[in-house]
Amino acid sequence: MFSAGTHRNITLLTFSEVEKVDGFIGNFSVRIRKKARRSTLRSAQGGGLCEEKCPKKVVDEVFRPA
């Protein structure tokens, strides 16, 4: 993985997926979908819509931070 990441002809695309591959060996094209890497608080909450629908704050007893 380190060798691939430092190779000058290789670009690692994290949080991406291959949608389509066309062509043949030595001459091909690839369509890649890059997924969103971050969101703002407003977009994550739908502009406050989540709080309107579910105003309670719930503490998870099983998966709480250490």
Coordinates of N, CA and C in Angstrom, one line a residue:
M1 N 0.8 -1.2 0.0 CA 0.0 0.0 0.0 C 0.9 1.3 0.0
F2 N 1.9 1.2 0.8 CA 2.8 2.4 0.8 C 3.4 2.6 -0.6
S3 N 3.9 1.6 -1.2 CA 4.5 1.7 -2.5 C 3.6 2.3 -3.5
A4 N 2.3 1.8 -3.5 CA 1.3 2.4 -4.4 C 1.0 3.9 -4.1
G5 N 1.0 4.2 -2.9 CA 0.7 5.6 -2.5 C 1.8 6.6 -2.8
T6 N 3.0 6.1 -2.9 CA 4.1 7.0 -3.2 C 4.6 6.9 -4.7
H7 N 3.9 6.0 -5.5 CA 4.3 5.9 -6.9 C 3.8 7.1 -7.7
R8 N 4.7 7.7 -8.6 CA 4.3 8.9 -9.3 C 3.2 8.7 -10.3
N9 N 2.9 7.5 -10.7 CA 1.9 7.3 -11.7 C 0.6 6.7 -11.1
I10 N 0.5 6.7 -9.8 CA -0.7 6.2 -9.1 C -1.3 7.3 -8.3
T11 N -2.6 7.5 -8.4 CA -3.4 8.4 -7.5 C -4.4 7.6 -6.7
L12 N -4.3 7.6 -5.4 CA -5.2 6.9 -4.6 C -6.4 7.7 -4.4
L13 N -7.6 7.2 -4.6 CA -8.8 7.9 -4.4 C -9.6 7.2 -3.3
T14 N -9.6 7.8 -2.1 CA -10.3 7.2 -1.0 C -11.7 7.6 -1.1
F15 N -12.6 6.8 -0.4 CA -14.0 7.0 -0.4 C -14.6 7.3 -1.8
S16 N -14.2 6.4 -2.7 CA -14.6 6.5 -4.1 C -15.0 5.1 -4.6
E17 N -15.8 5.0 -5.6 CA -16.1 3.7 -6.2 C -16.1 3.7 -7.7
V18 N -15.6 2.6 -8.3 CA -15.6 2.5 -9.8 C -17.0 2.3 -10.3
E19 N -17.4 3.1 -11.2 CA -18.8 3.0 -11.8 C -18.7 2.2 -13.1
K20 N -17.7 2.5 -13.9 CA -17.6 1.9 -15.3 C -16.2 1.8 -15.8
V21 N -15.9 0.7 -16.4 CA -14.5 0.5 -17.1 C -14.8 0.2 -18.5
D22 N -14.1 0.9 -19.4 CA -14.2 0.6 -20.9 C -12.8 0.5 -21.5
G23 N -12.7 -0.2 -22.6 CA -11.5 -0.3 -23.3 C -10.8 -1.6 -23.2
F24 N -9.5 -1.6 -23.4 CA -8.8 -2.9 -23.4 C -7.4 -2.6 -22.7
I25 N -6.6 -3.6 -22.5 CA -5.3 -3.5 -21.8 C -4.5 -2.5 -22.6
G26 N -4.0 -1.5 -21.8 CA -3.1 -0.5 -22.4 C -3.9 0.7 -22.9
N27 N -5.2 0.6 -23.0 CA -6.0 1.7 -23.5 C -7.4 1.6 -22.9
F28 N -7.6 2.2 -21.8 CA -8.9 2.1 -21.1 C -9.3 3.4 -20.4
S29 N -10.5 3.5 -20.1 CA -11.0 4.6 -19.3 C -11.9 4.1 -18.2
V30 N -11.9 4.8 -17.1 CA -12.6 4.4 -15.9 C -13.4 5.6 -15.4
R31 N -14.7 5.3 -15.1 CA -15.6 6.4 -14.5 C -15.6 6.1 -13.0
I32 N -15.2 7.1 -12.2 CA -15.2 6.9 -10.7 C -16.1 7.9 -10.1
R33 N -16.9 7.5 -9.1 CA -17.7 8.4 -8.3 C -17.0 8.7 -7.0
K34 N -16.8 9.9 -6.8 CA -16.2 10.4 -5.5 C -17.3 10.7 -4.5
K35 N -17.3 10.1 -3.4 CA -18.4 10.3 -2.4 C -18.0 11.6 -1.6
A36 N -19.0 12.2 -1.0 CA -18.8 13.4 -0.2 C -17.9 13.1 1.0
R37 N -17.0 13.9 1.3 CA -16.0 13.7 2.3 C -16.4 14.4 3.7
R38 N -17.2 15.4 3.6 CA -17.7 16.0 4.8 C -19.0 16.7 4.6
S39 N -19.6 17.1 5.7 CA -20.8 17.8 5.5 C -20.8 18.9 6.6
T40 N -21.6 19.9 6.4 CA -21.7 21.0 7.4 C -22.8 20.6 8.4
L41 N -22.8 21.2 9.5 CA -23.8 20.8 10.5 C -25.2 21.1 10.0
R42 N -25.4 22.2 9.3 CA -26.7 22.5 8.7 C -27.2 21.4 7.7
S43 N -26.3 21.0 6.8 CA -26.7 20.0 5.8 C -26.9 18.6 6.5
A44 N -26.1 18.3 7.5 CA -26.2 17.1 8.2 C -27.6 17.0 9.0
Q45 N -28.0 18.1 9.4 CA -29.3 18.1 10.2 C -30.5 18.5 9.4
G46 N -30.3 18.7 8.1 CA -31.4 19.0 7.2 C -32.0 20.4 7.5
G47 N -31.1 21.3 8.0 CA -31.6 22.6 8.3 C -32.4 22.7 9.6
G48 N -32.2 21.7 10.5 CA -32.9 21.7 11.7 C -34.2 20.8 11.7
L49 N -34.4 20.2 10.6 CA -35.6 19.3 10.4 C -35.6 18.1 11.4
C50 N -34.4 17.6 11.6 CA -34.2 16.4 12.5 C -34.7 16.8 13.9
E51 N -34.3 18.0 14.4 CA -34.6 18.4 15.7 C -36.1 18.7 15.9
E52 N -36.7 19.1 14.8 CA -38.2 19.3 14.9 C -38.9 18.0 15.0
K53 N -38.4 17.0 14.3 CA -39.1 15.6 14.3 C -38.8 14.8 15.5
C54 N -37.5 15.0 16.0 CA -37.1 14.2 17.2 C -36.3 15.1 18.1
P55 N -37.0 15.9 18.9 CA -36.3 16.8 19.8 C -35.6 16.3 21.0
K56 N -35.7 15.0 21.3 CA -35.1 14.4 22.5 C -33.6 14.0 22.2
K57 N -32.8 14.2 23.2 CA -31.4 13.8 23.1 C -31.4 12.4 23.8
V58 N -30.8 11.4 23.2 CA -30.7 10.1 23.8 C -29.3 9.7 24.0
V59 N -29.0 9.2 25.2 CA -27.6 8.7 25.5 C -27.6 7.2 25.2
D60 N -26.7 6.7 24.4 CA -26.6 5.3 24.1 C -25.8 4.6 25.2
E61 N -26.5 3.7 25.9 CA -25.8 3.0 27.1 C -24.9 1.9 26.7
V62 N -25.0 1.4 25.5 CA -24.2 0.3 25.0 C -22.9 0.9 24.4
F63 N -23.0 1.9 23.5 CA -21.9 2.4 22.8 C -21.5 3.8 23.2
R64 N -21.4 4.0 24.5 CA -21.0 5.4 24.9 C -19.5 5.5 24.9
P65 N -19.0 6.8 24.8 CA -17.6 7.0 24.7 C -16.9 6.6 26.0
A66 N -15.7 6.2 25.9 CA -14.9 5.7 27.1 C -14.4 6.9 27.9

